[in-house]
PDB file of C-alpha atoms in Angstrom:
ATOM      1  CA  ALA A  95     -33.166 -54.925 -35.067  1.00 64.00           C
ATOM      2  CA  GLN A  96     -37.624 -54.397 -35.054  1.00 75.00           C
ATOM      3  CA  THR A  97     -39.076 -57.909 -34.364  1.00 89.00           C
ATOM      4  CA  VAL A  98     -41.949 -58.407 -35.924  1.00 94.00           C
ATOM      5  CA  THR A  99     -44.549 -61.244 -35.112  1.00 95.00           C
ATOM      6  CA  GLN A 100     -47.588 -63.358 -36.402  1.00 96.00           C
ATOM      7  CA  SER A 101     -48.401 -65.834 -34.484  1.00 95.00           C
ATOM      8  CA  GLN A 102     -50.848 -67.455 -37.125  1.00 96.00           C
ATOM      9  CA  PRO A 103     -49.432 -70.176 -38.997  1.00 94.00           C
ATOM     10  CA  GLU A 104     -52.707 -69.964 -40.732  1.00 96.00           C
ATOM     11  CA  MET A 105     -56.070 -68.830 -41.243  1.00 97.00           C
ATOM     12  CA  SER A 106     -58.703 -70.222 -43.363  1.00 97.00           C
ATOM     13  CA  VAL A 107     -62.518 -68.363 -43.644  1.00 97.00           C
ATOM     14  CA  GLN A 108     -65.400 -69.965 -45.306  1.00 97.00           C
ATOM     15  CA  GLU A 109     -66.251 -67.184 -48.621  1.00 97.00           C
ATOM     16  CA  ALA A 110     -68.329 -64.043 -47.952  1.00 97.00           C
ATOM     17  CA  GLU A 111     -68.170 -64.317 -44.440  1.00 97.00           C
ATOM     18  CA  THR A 112     -64.860 -61.649 -42.312  1.00 98.00           C
ATOM     19  CA  VAL A 113     -61.572 -62.627 -41.219  1.00 98.00           C
ATOM     20  CA  THR A 114     -58.551 -61.077 -39.233  1.00 98.00           C
ATOM     21  CA  LEU A 115     -55.106 -61.745 -39.170  1.00 98.00           C
ATOM     22  CA  SER A 116     -53.077 -60.777 -36.705  1.00 98.00           C
ATOM     23  CA  CYS A 117     -49.886 -59.377 -36.151  1.00 98.00           C
ATOM     24  CA  THR A 118     -47.615 -57.740 -33.585  1.00 97.00           C
ATOM     25  CA  TYR A 119     -44.499 -55.568 -33.637  1.00 96.00           C
ATOM     26  CA  ASP A 120     -41.191 -54.037 -31.480  1.00 94.00           C
ATOM     27  CA  THR A 121     -40.478 -50.992 -31.619  1.00 91.00           C
ATOM     28  CA  SER A 122     -38.833 -48.253 -29.394  1.00 89.00           C
ATOM     29  CA  GLU A 123     -39.637 -45.924 -31.746  1.00 88.00           C
ATOM     30  CA  SER A 124     -42.344 -43.807 -32.107  1.00 87.00           C
ATOM     31  CA  ASP A 125     -43.014 -43.271 -35.538  1.00 87.00           C
ATOM     32  CA  TYR A 126     -42.867 -45.764 -38.567  1.00 90.00           C
ATOM     33  CA  TYR A 127     -44.627 -47.728 -41.417  1.00 90.00           C
ATOM     34  CA  LEU A 128     -46.369 -50.873 -41.504  1.00 93.00           C
ATOM     35  CA  PHE A 129     -48.173 -52.610 -43.726  1.00 94.00           C
ATOM     36  CA  TRP A 130     -49.588 -55.623 -45.120  1.00 96.00           C
ATOM     37  CA  TYR A 131     -48.367 -57.435 -48.167  1.00 94.00           C
ATOM     38  CA  LYS A 132     -50.193 -60.501 -49.601  1.00 94.00           C
ATOM     39  CA  GLN A 133     -48.759 -64.123 -51.590  1.00 91.00           C
ATOM     40  CA  PRO A 134     -50.728 -65.772 -54.086  1.00 90.00           C
ATOM     41  CA  PRO A 135     -48.833 -68.886 -55.062  1.00 85.00           C
ATOM     42  CA  SER A 136     -47.355 -67.323 -57.607  1.00 81.00           C
ATOM     43  CA  ARG A 137     -44.685 -66.301 -55.194  1.00 81.00           C
ATOM     44  CA  GLN A 138     -46.051 -61.877 -56.414  1.00 82.00           C
ATOM     45  CA  MET A 139     -45.217 -59.694 -53.633  1.00 86.00           C
ATOM     46  CA  ILE A 140     -48.093 -57.721 -53.543  1.00 90.00           C
ATOM     47  CA  LEU A 141     -49.167 -54.512 -51.120  1.00 90.00           C
ATOM     48  CA  VAL A 142     -52.152 -54.249 -49.438  1.00 94.00           C
ATOM     49  CA  ILE A 143     -52.869 -52.296 -47.328  1.00 93.00           C
ATOM     50  CA  ARG A 144     -49.934 -49.872 -45.181  1.00 92.00           C
ATOM     51  CA  GLN A 145     -50.417 -47.435 -42.390  1.00 92.00           C
ATOM     52  CA  GLU A 146     -48.646 -44.749 -41.092  1.00 89.00           C
ATOM     53  CA  ALA A 147     -48.302 -44.544 -36.997  1.00 90.00           C
ATOM     54  CA  TYR A 148     -48.559 -41.096 -36.569  1.00 88.00           C
ATOM     55  CA  LYS A 149     -52.639 -41.103 -38.272  1.00 87.00           C
ATOM     56  CA  GLN A 150     -54.597 -42.428 -35.259  1.00 85.00           C
ATOM     57  CA  GLN A 151     -57.911 -43.268 -37.901  1.00 91.00           C
ATOM     58  CA  ASN A 152     -57.075 -47.643 -39.598  1.00 94.00           C
ATOM     59  CA  ALA A 153     -56.153 -47.898 -42.917  1.00 92.00           C
ATOM     60  CA  THR A 154     -58.875 -48.608 -45.056  1.00 94.00           C
ATOM     61  CA  GLU A 155     -58.697 -49.917 -48.736  1.00 92.00           C
ATOM     62  CA  ASN A 156     -61.515 -51.229 -49.684  1.00 95.00           C
ATOM     63  CA  ARG A 157     -62.602 -54.884 -48.488  1.00 97.00           C
ATOM     64  CA  PHE A 158     -59.199 -55.017 -46.450  1.00 97.00           C
ATOM     65  CA  SER A 159     -59.517 -52.683 -43.688  1.00 97.00           C
ATOM     66  CA  VAL A 160     -55.969 -52.072 -40.533  1.00 97.00           C
ATOM     67  CA  ASN A 161     -56.761 -52.327 -36.933  1.00 97.00           C
ATOM     68  CA  PHE A 162     -53.884 -49.982 -35.726  1.00 96.00           C
ATOM     69  CA  GLN A 163     -53.456 -50.886 -31.306  1.00 95.00           C
ATOM     70  CA  LYS A 164     -50.213 -48.431 -31.074  1.00 94.00           C
ATOM     71  CA  ALA A 165     -50.240 -48.865 -26.975  1.00 94.00           C
ATOM     72  CA  ALA A 166     -50.672 -52.316 -27.542  1.00 95.00           C
ATOM     73  CA  LYS A 167     -48.556 -52.619 -30.736  1.00 95.00           C
ATOM     74  CA  SER A 168     -51.116 -54.243 -32.465  1.00 96.00           C
ATOM     75  CA  PHE A 169     -51.346 -54.096 -36.376  1.00 97.00           C
ATOM     76  CA  SER A 170     -54.369 -56.732 -37.140  1.00 98.00           C
ATOM     77  CA  LEU A 171     -55.749 -57.059 -40.809  1.00 98.00           C
ATOM     78  CA  LYS A 172     -59.057 -57.129 -42.270  1.00 98.00           C
ATOM     79  CA  ILE A 173     -60.494 -58.988 -44.685  1.00 98.00           C
ATOM     80  CA  SER A 174     -64.628 -58.274 -45.161  1.00 97.00           C
ATOM     81  CA  ASP A 175     -66.162 -60.292 -47.360  1.00 97.00           C
ATOM     82  CA  SER A 176     -63.409 -63.524 -48.391  1.00 97.00           C
ATOM     83  CA  GLN A 177     -63.434 -64.432 -52.169  1.00 97.00           C
ATOM     84  CA  LEU A 178     -61.672 -66.908 -53.062  1.00 96.00           C
ATOM     85  CA  GLY A 179     -58.893 -64.749 -54.634  1.00 95.00           C
ATOM     86  CA  ASP A 180     -57.914 -63.249 -51.082  1.00 97.00           C
ATOM     87  CA  ALA A 181     -56.434 -67.096 -50.654  1.00 96.00           C
ATOM     88  CA  ALA A 182     -52.552 -66.208 -50.226  1.00 96.00           C
ATOM     89  CA  MET A 183     -49.707 -66.040 -47.702  1.00 95.00           C
ATOM     90  CA  TYR A 184     -49.965 -62.902 -46.081  1.00 97.00           C
ATOM     91  CA  PHE A 185     -46.951 -61.108 -44.714  1.00 95.00           C
ATOM     92  CA  CYS A 186     -46.871 -57.735 -41.820  1.00 96.00           C
ATOM     93  CA  ALA A 187     -44.134 -55.811 -42.166  1.00 94.00           C
ATOM     94  CA  TYR A 188     -42.576 -52.929 -39.937  1.00 93.00           C
ATOM     95  CA  ARG A 189     -40.417 -50.290 -42.164  1.00 88.00           C
ATOM     96  CA  SER A 190     -38.804 -47.038 -39.294  1.00 82.00           C
ATOM     97  CA  PRO A 191     -39.120 -43.799 -40.991  1.00 75.00           C
ATOM     98  CA  THR A 192     -34.633 -43.568 -40.936  1.00 72.00           C
ATOM     99  CA  GLY A 193     -33.746 -46.364 -41.968  1.00 71.00           C
ATOM    100  CA  ASN A 194     -34.099 -48.487 -45.426  1.00 76.00           C
ATOM    101  CA  GLN A 195     -34.900 -51.952 -44.281  1.00 82.00           C
ATOM    102  CA  PHE A 196     -38.036 -53.419 -43.900  1.00 87.00           C
ATOM    103  CA  TYR A 197     -38.485 -55.992 -41.260  1.00 91.00           C
ATOM    104  CA  PHE A 198     -41.163 -58.747 -42.258  1.00 93.00           C
ATOM    105  CA  GLY A 199     -43.828 -61.296 -40.730  1.00 94.00           C
ATOM    106  CA  THR A 200     -42.989 -65.338 -40.914  1.00 93.00           C
ATOM    107  CA  GLY A 201     -46.473 -64.630 -42.685  1.00 94.00           C
ATOM    108  CA  THR A 202     -49.733 -66.380 -42.045  1.00 96.00           C
ATOM    109  CA  SER A 203     -51.130 -68.770 -44.637  1.00 95.00           C
ATOM    110  CA  LEU A 204     -55.304 -67.338 -46.198  1.00 97.00           C
ATOM    111  CA  THR A 205     -57.748 -70.074 -46.949  1.00 97.00           C
ATOM    112  CA  VAL A 206     -60.623 -68.862 -48.204  1.00 97.00           C
ATOM    113  CA  ILE A 207     -63.244 -72.078 -48.258  1.00 97.00           C
ATOM    114  CA  PRO A 208     -66.381 -72.053 -50.927  1.00 96.00           C
TER     115      PRO A 208
ATOM    116  CA  ASN B 173     -44.645 -50.868 -67.015  1.00 62.00           C
ATOM    117  CA  ALA B 174     -41.972 -53.730 -65.997  1.00 74.00           C
ATOM    118  CA  GLY B 175     -42.056 -52.937 -63.161  1.00 90.00           C
ATOM    119  CA  VAL B 176     -39.220 -54.775 -61.139  1.00 93.00           C
ATOM    120  CA  THR B 177     -37.855 -57.816 -63.046  1.00 95.00           C
ATOM    121  CA  GLN B 178     -35.854 -61.152 -61.721  1.00 96.00           C
ATOM    122  CA  THR B 179     -33.962 -63.806 -64.264  1.00 96.00           C
ATOM    123  CA  PRO B 180     -33.204 -66.048 -64.355  1.00 96.00           C
ATOM    124  CA  LYS B 181     -37.177 -67.524 -62.468  1.00 95.00           C
ATOM    125  CA  PHE B 182     -35.031 -70.373 -61.229  1.00 96.00           C
ATOM    126  CA  GLN B 183     -31.596 -72.365 -61.252  1.00 96.00           C
ATOM    127  CA  VAL B 184     -30.266 -75.494 -60.572  1.00 97.00           C
ATOM    128  CA  LEU B 185     -26.156 -75.790 -58.591  1.00 96.00           C
ATOM    129  CA  LYS B 186     -23.480 -77.795 -58.011  1.00 97.00           C
ATOM    130  CA  THR B 187     -21.786 -77.059 -54.089  1.00 97.00           C
ATOM    131  CA  GLY B 188     -19.223 -75.271 -54.712  1.00 97.00           C
ATOM    132  CA  GLN B 189     -20.610 -73.478 -57.956  1.00 97.00           C
ATOM    133  CA  SER B 190     -20.862 -69.488 -58.582  1.00 96.00           C
ATOM    134  CA  MET B 191     -23.733 -67.650 -60.479  1.00 96.00           C
ATOM    135  CA  THR B 192     -25.400 -63.721 -60.036  1.00 97.00           C
ATOM    136  CA  LEU B 193     -29.201 -63.580 -59.891  1.00 97.00           C
ATOM    137  CA  GLN B 194     -29.964 -60.117 -61.829  1.00 97.00           C
ATOM    138  CA  CYS B 195     -32.384 -57.314 -60.861  1.00 97.00           C
ATOM    139  CA  ALA B 196     -33.531 -54.737 -62.731  1.00 97.00           C
ATOM    140  CA  GLN B 197     -35.879 -51.757 -62.324  1.00 95.00           C
ATOM    141  CA  ASP B 198     -37.905 -49.583 -64.863  1.00 93.00           C
ATOM    142  CA  MET B 199     -39.431 -47.009 -61.958  1.00 88.00           C
ATOM    143  CA  ASN B 200     -36.419 -44.857 -60.372  1.00 87.00           C
ATOM    144  CA  HIS B 201     -36.123 -45.764 -57.404  1.00 88.00           C
ATOM    145  CA  ASN B 202     -33.742 -44.926 -55.222  1.00 88.00           C
ATOM    146  CA  SER B 203     -33.174 -47.697 -52.648  1.00 89.00           C
ATOM    147  CA  MET B 204     -33.144 -51.742 -54.468  1.00 93.00           C
ATOM    148  CA  TYR B 205     -32.974 -55.181 -52.170  1.00 95.00           C
ATOM    149  CA  TRP B 206     -32.955 -58.365 -52.420  1.00 97.00           C
ATOM    150  CA  TYR B 207     -33.889 -60.500 -50.027  1.00 96.00           C
ATOM    151  CA  ARG B 208     -34.480 -64.380 -49.124  1.00 96.00           C
ATOM    152  CA  GLN B 209     -37.721 -66.770 -48.538  1.00 93.00           C
ATOM    153  CA  ASP B 210     -36.602 -69.705 -46.562  1.00 91.00           C
ATOM    154  CA  PRO B 211     -41.017 -71.749 -45.200  1.00 82.00           C
ATOM    155  CA  GLY B 212     -41.375 -70.190 -41.601  1.00 77.00           C
ATOM    156  CA  MET B 213     -39.148 -67.956 -41.938  1.00 78.00           C
ATOM    157  CA  GLY B 214     -40.418 -64.677 -43.569  1.00 84.00           C
ATOM    158  CA  LEU B 215     -38.454 -62.609 -45.259  1.00 91.00           C
ATOM    159  CA  ARG B 216     -34.726 -61.494 -44.251  1.00 92.00           C
ATOM    160  CA  LEU B 217     -33.294 -59.156 -45.809  1.00 93.00           C
ATOM    161  CA  ILE B 218     -29.621 -59.885 -47.520  1.00 96.00           C
ATOM    162  CA  TYR B 219     -28.373 -56.464 -48.675  1.00 96.00           C
ATOM    163  CA  TYR B 220     -28.988 -53.751 -49.397  1.00 93.00           C
ATOM    164  CA  SER B 221     -28.619 -50.135 -51.853  1.00 93.00           C
ATOM    165  CA  ALA B 222     -30.102 -46.637 -50.886  1.00 87.00           C
ATOM    166  CA  SER B 223     -28.711 -44.861 -53.452  1.00 87.00           C
ATOM    167  CA  GLU B 224     -26.422 -46.182 -56.716  1.00 88.00           C
ATOM    168  CA  GLY B 225     -22.910 -46.220 -55.977  1.00 88.00           C
ATOM    169  CA  THR B 226     -24.135 -47.326 -51.868  1.00 91.00           C
ATOM    170  CA  THR B 227     -24.283 -50.860 -50.428  1.00 95.00           C
ATOM    171  CA  ASP B 228     -25.263 -52.124 -47.107  1.00 93.00           C
ATOM    172  CA  LYS B 229     -25.580 -56.279 -45.102  1.00 93.00           C
ATOM    173  CA  GLY B 230     -28.528 -56.227 -44.231  1.00 91.00           C
ATOM    174  CA  GLU B 231     -30.031 -59.733 -41.351  1.00 89.00           C
ATOM    175  CA  VAL B 232     -28.313 -62.695 -43.416  1.00 94.00           C
ATOM    176  CA  PRO B 233     -25.287 -61.216 -45.843  1.00 96.00           C
ATOM    177  CA  ASN B 234     -22.991 -64.279 -45.246  1.00 96.00           C
ATOM    178  CA  GLY B 235     -21.945 -66.316 -48.493  1.00 96.00           C
ATOM    179  CA  TYR B 236     -23.158 -63.282 -51.173  1.00 97.00           C
ATOM    180  CA  ASN B 237     -22.441 -59.814 -52.745  1.00 97.00           C
ATOM    181  CA  VAL B 238     -23.309 -57.391 -53.769  1.00 97.00           C
ATOM    182  CA  SER B 239     -23.333 -55.008 -57.235  1.00 96.00           C
ATOM    183  CA  ARG B 240     -25.434 -51.466 -57.844  1.00 95.00           C
ATOM    184  CA  LEU B 241     -24.395 -51.662 -60.869  1.00 87.00           C
ATOM    185  CA  ASN B 242     -26.005 -48.230 -61.756  1.00 94.00           C
ATOM    186  CA  LYS B 243     -29.339 -46.559 -60.524  1.00 93.00           C
ATOM    187  CA  ARG B 244     -31.683 -49.623 -62.036  1.00 95.00           C
ATOM    188  CA  GLU B 245     -30.041 -52.431 -61.775  1.00 96.00           C
ATOM    189  CA  PHE B 246     -28.697 -54.468 -58.221  1.00 97.00           C
ATOM    190  CA  SER B 247     -27.323 -58.069 -58.569  1.00 97.00           C
ATOM    191  CA  LEU B 248     -26.447 -60.869 -56.886  1.00 98.00           C
ATOM    192  CA  ARG B 249     -23.568 -62.892 -56.400  1.00 97.00           C
ATOM    193  CA  LEU B 250     -23.231 -66.277 -54.767  1.00 96.00           C
ATOM    194  CA  GLU B 251     -19.076 -66.571 -55.141  1.00 93.00           C
ATOM    195  CA  SER B 252     -20.122 -69.984 -53.298  1.00 96.00           C
ATOM    196  CA  ALA B 253     -23.188 -71.934 -53.306  1.00 96.00           C
ATOM    197  CA  ALA B 254     -24.166 -73.970 -50.531  1.00 97.00           C
ATOM    198  CA  PRO B 255     -27.109 -76.219 -49.614  1.00 96.00           C
ATOM    199  CA  SER B 256     -28.514 -73.892 -47.275  1.00 96.00           C
ATOM    200  CA  GLN B 257     -28.767 -71.235 -49.964  1.00 97.00           C
ATOM    201  CA  THR B 258     -32.205 -72.889 -51.056  1.00 97.00           C
ATOM    202  CA  SER B 259     -33.932 -70.660 -51.146  1.00 97.00           C
ATOM    203  CA  VAL B 260     -36.809 -67.771 -53.128  1.00 95.00           C
ATOM    204  CA  TYR B 261     -34.659 -64.828 -53.312  1.00 97.00           C
ATOM    205  CA  PHE B 262     -36.491 -61.221 -54.727  1.00 95.00           C
ATOM    206  CA  CYS B 263     -36.134 -58.497 -55.198  1.00 96.00           C
ATOM    207  CA  ALA B 264     -37.143 -54.691 -54.733  1.00 93.00           C
ATOM    208  CA  SER B 265     -37.279 -51.412 -55.093  1.00 91.00           C
ATOM    209  CA  ARG B 266     -38.517 -48.450 -52.513  1.00 86.00           C
ATOM    210  CA  MET B 267     -38.143 -44.923 -53.638  1.00 79.00           C
ATOM    211  CA  ASN B 268     -36.754 -43.479 -50.967  1.00 68.00           C
ATOM    212  CA  TRP B 269     -37.994 -39.947 -49.908  1.00 60.00           C
ATOM    213  CA  GLY B 270     -36.355 -40.511 -46.632  1.00 50.00           C
ATOM    214  CA  LEU B 271     -39.206 -38.644 -43.847  1.00 47.00           C
ATOM    215  CA  ALA B 272     -41.542 -38.957 -46.107  1.00 48.00           C
ATOM    216  CA  VAL B 273     -44.685 -40.426 -46.204  1.00 46.00           C
ATOM    217  CA  GLY B 274     -43.245 -43.926 -46.568  1.00 51.00           C
ATOM    218  CA  GLU B 275     -43.141 -45.101 -49.729  1.00 65.00           C
ATOM    219  CA  THR B 276     -43.419 -48.842 -50.361  1.00 75.00           C
ATOM    220  CA  GLN B 277     -41.640 -51.459 -51.758  1.00 83.00           C
ATOM    221  CA  TYR B 278     -42.157 -53.479 -54.827  1.00 88.00           C
ATOM    222  CA  PHE B 279     -41.245 -56.656 -55.401  1.00 90.00           C
ATOM    223  CA  GLY B 280     -39.506 -58.819 -58.170  1.00 93.00           C
ATOM    224  CA  PRO B 281     -41.253 -62.262 -59.201  1.00 91.00           C
ATOM    225  CA  GLY B 282     -38.208 -64.077 -57.762  1.00 93.00           C
ATOM    226  CA  THR B 283     -36.442 -66.316 -58.479  1.00 95.00           C
ATOM    227  CA  ARG B 284     -35.691 -70.344 -57.159  1.00 95.00           C
ATOM    228  CA  LEU B 285     -32.509 -71.628 -56.814  1.00 96.00           C
ATOM    229  CA  LEU B 286     -32.010 -75.004 -55.882  1.00 96.00           C
ATOM    230  CA  VAL B 287     -28.199 -76.005 -54.590  1.00 96.00           C
ATOM    231  CA  LEU B 288     -28.124 -79.726 -54.197  1.00 96.00           C
TER     232      LEU B 288
END
């Protein structure tokens, strides 16, 4: 099974500043999909951004962008202009193109300081 | 559009009791999943169903059974609940296009289960 590692259990950022959340993964596959999910206190899981491994260009969704380093098996999430509503648990996830299973990291709890 | 719905939202069980968690999606998705979330453990896959009529074990299937009742519904059953099954349970669904661009999962709001 693939493993996904989030080495930062907790992070904090000042409102309007930028923060980067780290994620590494282990795989022998050359093609796969990576995701960042947000889980606010409501516990609802919300997709933030996704990246296809065959694409060299880093995905961007408004204030959210990723730094995808395929050789290093690294997939970090950058949140720019942090807002109070960004406070949540963030999960990194991996999916093989040939399988149905998703593998999640243990999450990073992000606090936004006013 | 309701998306993925789960019932109940919260349940307390005594050790040894049984119960079924219900999940339904109205997005015509092929694949459905059950996860459990425990503190410091992230989400772990219990069972999934790639399509109607099929189910497969995930990472932590022991103590659970599932039924893919039809394309919309995927239930999770605890036959004899144990305190170790205290957790938050999430159902998710996905349109499985095989090798197509990585369709993501859509999650339900979760069921909080406490086993005493």
